[in-house]
Amino acid sequence: LFRSSGPESSGKTSLCYYLLGQAQKSGVLPILADPEVSYDAAWARKQGVDSAGLIRLSSAYTNTKGEFQVDDIDGEFEKWAYTLRRSSKRLALPHLLVVDSLAALCPRELLEGDYGDRSIGAMARAMAMNLRKFRPVLQETRTCCLFVNQLRAKIGVLFGEKEQTPGGRAKDFYFFSRVHVQKVKIIKESKTAVGIRSKARNKKNKLGTPFKSVEFEIRFNKGVVWV
């Protein structure tokens, strides 16, 4: 289990597309869980992703009656586990599951409630419960799972960290590695923006030395470029 978080426009999704493309080249089955319904096939192609060989799971969809539906967090985890087990039986391949993003998942009590209802900690409880059950599934199916998360500002905080990630603090216990992605600068040529330079810093790592960092560029015409 891995997690990548960072502010908007820092390159999190582009980096995930790059990893999915590299997984395909290495013979790993790529699976994209897309709760945001924001998959860009053209941009993913520049990162080396073959959309025909990509298993894409979307949580927001239209059913046969044309009604718009959204799955809750419990349903999402059940769907991922079913897909992993089924593909593991058919194909003797390791899997890469990318969830973009964790912040787009919705707890059941929010779906069933009304606007204005306060449900503090609902997402944190749902994530802690489901990750506990989902981790053995990843080991059983030889799956590397990467969660993309967003940042939220802490209101009224004067000291310490002023940002947090949705889903509570218990979820971080289950991750083997946590990576923070941040935009360093905008790359310009002749006063025209042609890309961005981002920095990925490892904040937690059970598999190696933590607190290492690496910089990479995202060129708008060809995608991720390592520097």
XYZ file of N, CA and C in Angstrom:
681
model
N 0.833 -1.192 0.000
C 0.000 0.000 0.000
C 0.871 1.246 0.000
N 0.595 2.146 -0.931
C 1.351 3.384 -1.027
C 0.364 4.539 -1.145
N 0.821 5.732 -0.766
C -0.021 6.909 -0.899
C 0.790 8.065 -1.439
N 0.202 8.776 -2.404
C 0.810 9.983 -2.949
C -0.158 11.129 -2.717
N 0.339 12.215 -2.134
C -0.518 13.365 -1.871
C 0.210 14.641 -2.272
N -0.549 15.711 -2.396
C 0.048 16.988 -2.757
C -1.007 17.982 -3.192
N -0.630 19.237 -3.393
C -1.588 20.260 -3.828
C -2.016 20.038 -5.268
N -3.003 20.817 -5.708
C -3.482 20.681 -7.084
C -2.403 21.114 -8.074
N -2.438 20.517 -9.270
C -1.505 20.844 -10.358
C -0.050 20.580 -9.989
N 0.174 19.568 -9.162
C 1.552 19.238 -8.795
C 2.084 18.035 -9.569
N 1.203 17.330 -10.286
C 1.654 16.215 -11.122
C 1.323 14.843 -10.568
N 0.410 14.747 -9.610
C 0.087 13.455 -8.997
C -0.522 12.487 -10.018
N -1.537 12.950 -10.738
C -2.208 12.075 -11.703
C -1.283 11.718 -12.859
N -0.502 12.678 -13.335
C 0.431 12.403 -14.425
C 1.459 11.353 -14.016
N 1.924 11.436 -12.780
C 2.875 10.455 -12.274
C 2.235 9.068 -12.203
N 0.952 9.020 -11.834
C 0.240 7.732 -11.784
C 0.082 7.145 -13.187
N -0.235 7.992 -14.168
C -0.330 7.501 -15.547
C 1.015 6.934 -15.994
N 2.084 7.613 -15.627
C 3.424 7.132 -15.988
C 3.685 5.754 -15.374
N 3.320 5.579 -14.113
C 3.525 4.293 -13.440
C 2.666 3.200 -14.066
N 1.439 3.532 -14.467
C 0.590 2.554 -15.136
C 1.190 2.137 -16.475
N 1.754 3.111 -17.205
C 2.406 2.792 -18.477
C 3.617 1.906 -18.284
N 4.425 2.201 -17.260
C 5.596 1.370 -16.985
C 5.182 -0.024 -16.521
N 4.061 -0.125 -15.810
C 3.566 -1.430 -15.380
C 3.186 -2.287 -16.577
N 2.526 -1.679 -17.566
C 2.158 -2.419 -18.764
C 3.385 -2.938 -19.510
N 4.416 -2.112 -19.598
C 5.637 -2.524 -20.292
C 6.347 -3.655 -19.553
N 6.149 -3.737 -18.236
C 6.825 -4.750 -17.420
C 5.998 -6.023 -17.254
N 4.833 -6.085 -17.898
C 4.003 -7.271 -17.781
C 3.133 -7.308 -16.547
N 2.907 -6.151 -15.928
C 2.044 -6.049 -14.752
C 0.664 -5.581 -15.210
N -0.398 -6.185 -14.651
C -1.754 -5.821 -15.047
C -2.132 -4.477 -14.420
N -2.403 -3.428 -15.228
C -2.737 -2.110 -14.675
C -4.236 -1.954 -14.461
N -4.612 -1.482 -13.278
C -6.013 -1.236 -12.947
C -6.125 0.172 -12.392
N -7.030 0.965 -12.952
C -7.242 2.340 -12.495
C -8.639 2.456 -11.913
N -8.719 2.712 -10.608
C -9.991 3.045 -9.967
C -10.141 4.560 -10.040
N -11.200 5.014 -10.710
C -11.325 6.422 -11.073
C -12.580 7.041 -10.463
N -12.611 7.222 -9.132
C -13.800 7.831 -8.507
C -14.091 9.243 -9.006
N -13.055 9.948 -9.461
C -13.260 11.316 -9.937
C -13.838 11.352 -11.352
N -13.802 10.227 -12.049
C -14.238 10.128 -13.447
C -13.517 11.187 -14.278
N -12.194 11.202 -14.177
C -11.406 12.249 -14.836
C -10.308 11.659 -15.727
N -10.482 10.410 -16.143
C -9.441 9.768 -16.950
C -9.312 10.459 -18.300
N -8.089 10.860 -18.637
C -7.781 11.525 -19.905
C -6.965 10.555 -20.749
N -7.615 9.907 -21.719
C -6.958 8.878 -22.519
C -5.813 9.454 -23.353
N -5.996 10.661 -23.897
C -4.960 11.265 -24.728
C -3.714 11.582 -23.906
N -3.913 12.133 -22.714
C -2.772 12.460 -21.856
C -2.111 11.196 -21.324
N -2.926 10.185 -21.008
C -2.374 8.921 -20.532
C -1.543 8.250 -21.613
N -1.949 8.409 -22.870
C -1.192 7.815 -23.975
C 0.215 8.402 -24.048
N 0.355 9.675 -23.728
C 1.681 10.298 -23.734
C 2.568 9.749 -22.622
N 1.947 9.183 -21.577
C 2.721 8.575 -20.487
C 2.999 7.096 -20.749
N 2.575 6.615 -21.935
C 2.841 5.232 -22.292
C 1.737 4.262 -21.933
N 0.535 4.766 -21.605
C -0.578 3.896 -21.210
C -1.345 3.451 -22.449
N -1.561 2.150 -22.576
C -2.409 1.590 -23.627
C -3.805 1.419 -23.029
N -4.732 2.311 -23.393
C -6.066 2.300 -22.791
C -6.809 0.997 -23.051
N -6.483 0.322 -24.155
C -7.160 -0.937 -24.466
C -6.812 -2.023 -23.456
N -5.615 -1.964 -22.890
C -5.193 -2.966 -21.917
C -5.340 -2.519 -20.478
N -5.966 -1.354 -20.280
C -6.145 -0.805 -18.933
C -7.526 -1.161 -18.404
N -7.588 -1.738 -17.203
C -8.867 -1.994 -16.549
C -9.246 -0.745 -15.764
N -10.322 -0.098 -16.159
C -10.731 1.157 -15.513
C -12.033 0.939 -14.753
N -11.998 1.233 -13.457
C -13.162 1.096 -12.594
C -13.632 2.483 -12.194
N -14.839 2.825 -12.590
C -15.367 4.155 -12.302
C -16.493 4.042 -11.286
N -16.508 4.921 -10.291
C -17.530 4.851 -9.245
C -18.756 5.672 -9.599
N -18.600 6.689 -10.402
C -19.743 7.489 -10.825
C -20.111 7.050 -12.240
N -21.311 6.578 -12.425
C -21.687 6.027 -13.713
C -23.191 6.164 -13.908
N -23.654 5.854 -15.110
C -25.075 5.885 -15.423
C -25.553 4.458 -15.608
N -26.620 4.078 -14.929
C -27.122 2.711 -15.043
C -27.972 2.540 -16.295
N -28.584 1.371 -16.450
C -29.344 1.071 -17.665
C -30.582 1.966 -17.816
N -31.055 2.525 -16.705
C -32.210 3.411 -16.766
C -31.819 4.868 -17.012
N -30.522 5.122 -17.124
C -30.070 6.479 -17.357
C -29.942 7.304 -16.102
N -30.059 6.669 -14.923
C -29.953 7.390 -13.665
C -28.501 7.458 -13.224
N -28.124 8.579 -12.647
C -26.745 8.776 -12.187
C -26.584 8.152 -10.810
N -25.561 7.327 -10.639
C -25.339 6.643 -9.376
C -23.916 6.863 -8.893
N -23.735 6.811 -7.584
C -22.411 6.921 -6.978
C -22.279 5.832 -5.922
N -21.214 5.042 -5.997
C -20.971 4.006 -4.997
C -20.364 4.614 -3.741
N -20.646 4.018 -2.589
C -20.039 4.478 -1.352
C -18.696 3.776 -1.157
N -17.965 4.146 -0.105
C -16.620 3.610 0.117
C -16.643 2.098 0.268
N -17.616 1.552 1.020
C -17.685 0.106 1.209
C -17.871 -0.616 -0.116
N -18.765 -0.085 -0.957
C -18.994 -0.690 -2.266
C -17.771 -0.621 -3.164
N -17.025 0.481 -3.046
C -15.811 0.622 -3.839
C -14.794 -0.460 -3.489
N -14.524 -0.636 -2.208
C -13.545 -1.634 -1.785
C -13.987 -3.042 -2.173
N -15.289 -3.338 -2.076
C -15.790 -4.643 -2.491
C -15.587 -4.859 -3.987
N -15.803 -3.818 -4.771
C -15.627 -3.921 -6.223
C -14.159 -4.126 -6.576
N -13.262 -3.413 -5.895
C -11.838 -3.600 -6.162
C -11.395 -5.004 -5.804
N -11.835 -5.506 -4.635
C -11.448 -6.851 -4.201
C -11.959 -7.903 -5.179
N -13.186 -7.733 -5.660
C -13.752 -8.688 -6.621
C -12.952 -8.680 -7.919
N -12.606 -7.490 -8.403
C -11.848 -7.380 -9.650
C -10.465 -8.005 -9.504
N -9.794 -7.750 -8.393
C -8.457 -8.295 -8.177
C -8.487 -9.821 -8.105
N -9.449 -10.369 -7.369
C -9.523 -11.825 -7.231
C -9.867 -12.485 -8.564
N -10.778 -11.878 -9.315
C -11.184 -12.468 -10.594
C -10.039 -12.442 -11.599
N -9.368 -11.316 -11.713
C -8.258 -11.223 -12.668
C -7.074 -12.067 -12.222
N -6.896 -12.232 -10.915
C -5.800 -13.057 -10.413
C -6.005 -14.524 -10.771
N -7.265 -14.973 -10.792
C -7.552 -16.358 -11.170
C -7.364 -16.564 -12.670
N -7.719 -15.543 -13.474
C -7.606 -15.669 -14.935
C -6.176 -15.498 -15.408
N -5.466 -14.533 -14.800
C -4.125 -14.191 -15.268
C -3.129 -14.320 -14.119
N -2.088 -15.065 -14.342
C -1.052 -15.236 -13.307
C -0.065 -14.077 -13.377
N -0.573 -12.864 -13.154
C 0.240 -11.658 -13.255
C 0.144 -10.853 -11.963
N 1.198 -10.158 -11.603
C 1.070 -9.177 -10.517
C 0.210 -8.006 -10.989
N -0.366 -7.270 -10.055
C -1.282 -6.183 -10.380
C -0.753 -4.861 -9.838
N -1.128 -3.785 -10.521
C -0.933 -2.431 -10.011
C -2.286 -1.750 -10.002
N -2.782 -1.428 -8.810
C -4.065 -0.743 -8.658
C -3.802 0.694 -8.224
N -4.248 1.645 -9.047
C -4.117 3.066 -8.740
C -5.509 3.625 -8.451
N -5.683 4.264 -7.302
C -6.956 4.868 -6.909
C -6.796 6.385 -6.964
N -7.492 7.017 -7.901
C -7.368 8.464 -8.115
C -8.764 9.107 -8.051
N -9.147 9.653 -6.930
C -8.347 9.812 -5.739
C -9.131 9.366 -4.516
N -8.406 9.223 -3.410
C -9.016 8.809 -2.154
C -10.022 9.852 -1.660
N -9.720 11.120 -1.900
C -10.602 12.200 -1.425
C -11.949 12.200 -2.133
N -12.045 11.544 -3.316
C -13.301 11.522 -4.060
C -14.253 10.438 -3.572
N -13.785 9.518 -2.711
C -14.653 8.477 -2.173
C -15.652 9.078 -1.194
N -16.837 8.494 -1.149
C -17.911 9.082 -0.338
C -18.431 8.073 0.682
N -18.453 8.407 1.974
C -19.033 7.512 2.990
C -20.533 7.329 2.784
N -21.041 6.189 3.211
C -22.454 5.868 3.006
C -23.371 6.839 3.733
N -22.997 7.255 4.954
C -23.889 8.138 5.697
C -24.000 9.523 5.055
N -23.004 9.905 4.250
C -23.125 11.163 3.509
C -24.059 10.996 2.320
N -24.003 9.822 1.655
C -24.887 9.572 0.522
C -26.346 9.509 0.961
N -26.574 8.888 2.125
C -27.943 8.704 2.595
C -28.466 9.901 3.386
N -27.586 10.831 3.754
C -28.004 11.985 4.543
C -28.492 13.137 3.680
N -28.800 14.237 4.328
C -29.270 15.442 3.648
C -28.176 16.499 3.659
N -28.321 17.485 2.789
C -27.382 18.593 2.763
C -27.430 19.334 4.098
N -26.252 19.603 4.645
C -26.181 20.292 5.926
C -25.955 19.368 7.093
N -26.142 18.054 6.902
C -25.880 17.113 7.990
C -24.396 17.063 8.304
N -24.070 17.041 9.584
C -22.676 16.979 10.008
C -22.335 15.524 10.349
N -21.322 15.011 9.675
C -20.897 13.622 9.916
C -19.384 13.617 10.064
N -18.929 14.146 11.191
C -17.495 14.276 11.434
C -16.868 12.893 11.599
N -15.781 12.668 10.887
C -15.048 11.417 11.019
C -15.628 10.255 10.243
N -16.650 10.496 9.403
C -17.286 9.391 8.669
C -16.307 8.738 7.703
N -15.574 9.544 6.986
C -14.628 8.995 6.010
C -13.469 8.291 6.708
N -13.012 8.841 7.815
C -11.914 8.220 8.552
C -12.320 6.844 9.071
N -13.528 6.718 9.599
C -13.994 5.421 10.098
C -14.117 4.413 8.962
N -14.657 4.861 7.817
C -14.839 3.957 6.685
C -13.495 3.485 6.136
N -12.518 4.389 6.049
C -11.206 4.012 5.524
C -10.500 3.053 6.459
N -10.540 3.305 7.760
C -9.869 2.437 8.715
C -10.453 1.031 8.687
N -11.773 0.924 8.576
C -12.423 -0.380 8.569
C -12.124 -1.152 7.290
N -12.195 -0.464 6.137
C -12.031 -1.157 4.862
C -10.578 -1.499 4.560
N -9.642 -0.645 4.940
C -8.236 -0.953 4.694
C -7.798 -2.177 5.485
N -8.389 -2.358 6.665
C -8.059 -3.527 7.479
C -8.446 -4.820 6.750
N -9.579 -4.794 6.026
C -10.042 -5.970 5.293
C -9.388 -6.082 3.915
N -8.969 -4.947 3.355
C -8.464 -4.920 1.988
C -6.993 -5.335 1.889
N -6.242 -5.114 2.944
C -4.811 -5.420 2.905
C -4.521 -6.900 2.633
N -5.222 -7.871 3.248
C -4.972 -9.278 2.894
C -5.296 -9.613 1.443
N -6.277 -8.901 0.853
C -6.619 -9.126 -0.554
C -5.449 -8.742 -1.454
N -4.765 -7.640 -1.112
C -3.611 -7.206 -1.894
C -2.490 -8.246 -1.834
N -2.264 -8.813 -0.665
C -1.229 -9.836 -0.529
C -1.611 -11.108 -1.284
N -2.880 -11.458 -1.223
C -3.365 -12.673 -1.882
C -3.242 -12.579 -3.400
N -3.487 -11.400 -3.957
C -3.500 -11.238 -5.415
C -2.206 -10.627 -5.963
N -1.206 -10.458 -5.114
C 0.084 -9.871 -5.522
C -0.128 -8.501 -6.178
N -0.766 -7.623 -5.426
C -1.135 -6.307 -5.939
C -0.394 -5.201 -5.209
N 0.162 -4.278 -5.987
C 0.699 -3.032 -5.445
C -0.380 -1.969 -5.609
N -0.793 -1.349 -4.512
C -1.896 -0.390 -4.544
C -1.375 1.011 -4.215
N -1.714 1.964 -5.068
C -1.300 3.353 -4.884
C -2.532 4.235 -4.761
N -2.688 4.888 -3.614
C -3.776 5.836 -3.401
C -3.271 7.252 -3.657
N -3.996 7.994 -4.467
C -3.723 9.417 -4.661
C -4.638 10.187 -3.721
N -4.089 11.160 -3.005
C -4.892 11.939 -2.070
C -4.676 13.429 -2.310
N -5.563 14.216 -1.769
C -5.483 15.665 -1.916
C -5.172 16.291 -0.561
N -4.960 17.582 -0.561
C -4.670 18.314 0.665
C -5.852 19.193 1.048
N -6.099 19.286 2.337
C -7.124 20.176 2.871
C -6.487 21.087 3.914
N -6.931 22.329 3.964
C -6.400 23.281 4.939
C -7.065 23.074 6.287
N -6.265 23.113 7.352
C -6.800 23.062 8.712
C -7.231 24.472 9.111
N -8.472 24.610 9.482
C -8.999 25.932 9.819
C -8.651 26.285 11.261
N -8.122 27.489 11.442
C -7.844 27.985 12.788
C -6.555 27.476 13.399
N -5.671 26.874 12.601
C -4.402 26.361 13.113
C -3.325 27.429 12.955
N -2.663 27.775 14.049
C -1.619 28.801 14.005
C -0.222 28.197 14.020
N -0.066 27.015 14.625
C 1.247 26.396 14.740
C 1.188 24.967 14.209
N 2.342 24.470 13.769
C 2.400 23.106 13.245
C 1.924 23.037 11.803
N 1.614 21.841 11.364
C 1.171 21.645 9.989
C -0.209 22.259 9.783
N -0.365 23.022 8.712
C -1.610 23.700 8.425
C -2.419 22.991 7.350
N -1.945 21.825 6.915
C -2.654 21.056 5.901
C -2.810 19.610 6.365
N -3.847 18.949 5.864
C -4.085 17.556 6.196
C -4.671 16.852 4.973
N -4.674 15.514 5.006
C -5.244 14.732 3.919
C -6.552 14.102 4.386
N -7.580 14.074 3.535
C -8.860 13.469 3.920
C -8.700 11.982 4.226
N -9.524 11.489 5.149
C -9.502 10.066 5.466
C -8.981 9.739 6.840
N -8.643 10.754 7.627
C -8.189 10.510 8.986
C -6.722 10.132 9.066
N -6.261 9.854 10.279
C -4.859 9.534 10.514
C -4.621 8.027 10.593
N -5.674 7.250 10.880
C -5.501 5.807 11.020
C -5.089 5.161 9.703
N -5.555 5.724 8.574
C -5.240 5.136 7.271
C -3.744 5.134 6.997
N -3.020 6.135 7.515
C -1.582 6.226 7.258
C -0.822 5.056 7.884
N -1.402 4.425 8.882
C -0.757 3.273 9.511
C -0.614 2.119 8.520
N -1.578 1.972 7.602
C -1.588 0.827 6.692
C -0.658 1.021 5.493
N -0.236 2.248 5.233
C 0.595 2.501 4.051
C 2.053 2.164 4.338
N 2.675 1.432 3.400
C 4.098 1.134 3.521
C 4.942 2.363 3.181
N 4.404 3.210 2.312
C 5.158 4.391 1.901
C 4.191 5.542 1.642
N 4.604 6.751 2.030
C 3.823 7.957 1.761
C 4.718 8.965 1.063
N 4.282 9.434 -0.096
C 5.066 10.356 -0.914
C 4.297 11.659 -1.091
N 4.969 12.758 -0.861
C 4.381 14.083 -1.044
C 4.918 14.675 -2.345
N 4.011 15.039 -3.255
C 4.381 15.606 -4.553
C 4.043 17.089 -4.547
N 5.001 17.916 -4.945
C 4.798 19.366 -4.907
C 5.428 20.016 -6.138
N 4.714 20.985 -6.697
C 5.236 21.713 -7.854
C 6.337 22.675 -7.416
N 7.468 22.615 -8.114
C 8.604 23.471 -7.782
C 8.558 24.768 -8.576
N 8.351 24.648 -9.888
C 8.300 25.845 -10.728
C 7.631 25.517 -12.054
N 7.271 26.565 -12.775
C 6.717 26.425 -14.122
C 7.848 26.588 -15.123
N 7.959 25.677 -16.063
C 9.007 25.723 -17.088
C 8.496 26.549 -18.267
N 9.265 27.576 -18.646
C 8.854 28.453 -19.740
C 9.919 28.499 -20.822
N 9.455 28.583 -22.040
C 10.320 28.806 -23.200
C 9.724 29.953 -24.008
N 10.497 31.025 -24.165
C 10.018 32.234 -24.851
C 8.732 32.762 -24.208
N 8.752 32.790 -22.875
C 7.640 33.309 -22.074
C 6.363 32.478 -22.192
N 6.483 31.273 -22.767
C 5.334 30.378 -22.882
C 5.540 29.166 -21.992
N 4.553 28.832 -21.169
C 4.656 27.679 -20.273
C 4.620 26.390 -21.088
N 5.639 25.561 -20.932
C 5.721 24.298 -21.671
C 5.717 23.093 -20.739
N 5.680 23.350 -19.432
C 5.669 22.238 -18.487
C 5.874 22.726 -17.066
N 5.984 21.788 -16.153
C 6.248 22.107 -14.759
C 7.337 21.180 -14.228
N 8.033 21.631 -13.214
C 8.987 20.776 -12.509
C 8.407 20.484 -11.122
N 8.354 19.211 -10.777
C 7.780 18.790 -9.508
C 8.810 18.028 -8.693
N 8.549 17.972 -7.394
C 9.443 17.278 -6.469
C 8.631 16.262 -5.679
N 9.098 15.021 -5.656
C 8.461 13.957 -4.883
C 9.349 13.635 -3.686
N 8.796 13.773 -2.482
C 9.558 13.531 -1.258
C 8.911 12.405 -0.471
N 9.712 11.431 -0.077
C 9.217 10.284 0.668
C 9.139 10.636 2.149
N 7.921 10.658 2.710
C 7.728 11.043 4.109
C 7.688 9.834 5.043
N 7.392 8.665 4.494
C 7.385 7.427 5.270
C 7.737 6.287 4.335
N 8.583 5.373 4.789
C 8.992 4.264 3.931
C 9.368 3.055 4.783
N 8.530 2.021 4.749
C 8.830 0.781 5.457
C 9.711 -0.156 4.628
N 9.911 0.180 3.356
C 10.645 -0.695 2.451
C 12.065 -0.208 2.184
N 12.413 0.951 2.695
C 13.739 1.502 2.456
C 13.962 2.740 3.300
N 14.959 3.526 2.910
C 15.304 4.742 3.653
C 14.290 5.845 3.365
N 13.667 6.423 4.396
C 12.688 7.493 4.171
C 13.364 8.851 3.951
N 12.536 9.848 3.679
C 12.938 11.258 3.563
C 13.869 11.526 2.384
N 13.861 10.635 1.389
C 14.594 10.924 0.159
C 13.669 11.664 -0.805
N 14.239 12.399 -1.739
C 13.436 13.173 -2.687
C 14.021 13.074 -4.093
N 13.175 13.304 -5.079
C 13.595 13.279 -6.473
C 12.764 14.314 -7.226
N 13.353 14.937 -8.215
C 12.648 15.924 -9.023
C 12.424 15.362 -10.432
N 11.312 15.755 -11.020
C 10.995 15.334 -12.379
C 10.222 16.449 -13.070
N 10.210 16.396 -14.385
C 9.494 17.396 -15.178
C 8.300 16.756 -15.868
N 7.254 17.550 -16.033
C 6.088 17.127 -16.803
C 5.960 18.093 -17.976
N 6.366 17.621 -19.141
C 6.275 18.432 -20.355
C 4.890 18.262 -20.971
N 4.258 19.381 -21.309
C 2.890 19.327 -21.804
C 2.775 18.610 -23.142
N 3.883 18.516 -23.886
C 3.811 17.882 -25.196
C 4.178 16.403 -25.177
N 4.822 15.926 -24.091
C 5.226 14.515 -24.081
C 5.122 13.842 -22.720
N 4.790 14.556 -21.656
C 4.554 13.918 -20.385
C 5.732 13.964 -19.432
N 5.861 12.909 -18.591
C 6.852 12.870 -17.522
C 8.247 12.664 -18.075
N 9.185 13.500 -17.614
C 10.596 13.397 -18.007
C 11.416 13.475 -16.734
N 12.273 12.486 -16.500
C 13.108 12.473 -15.308
C 14.362 13.306 -15.528
N 14.741 14.057 -14.504
C 15.911 14.944 -14.618
C 16.970 14.534 -13.614
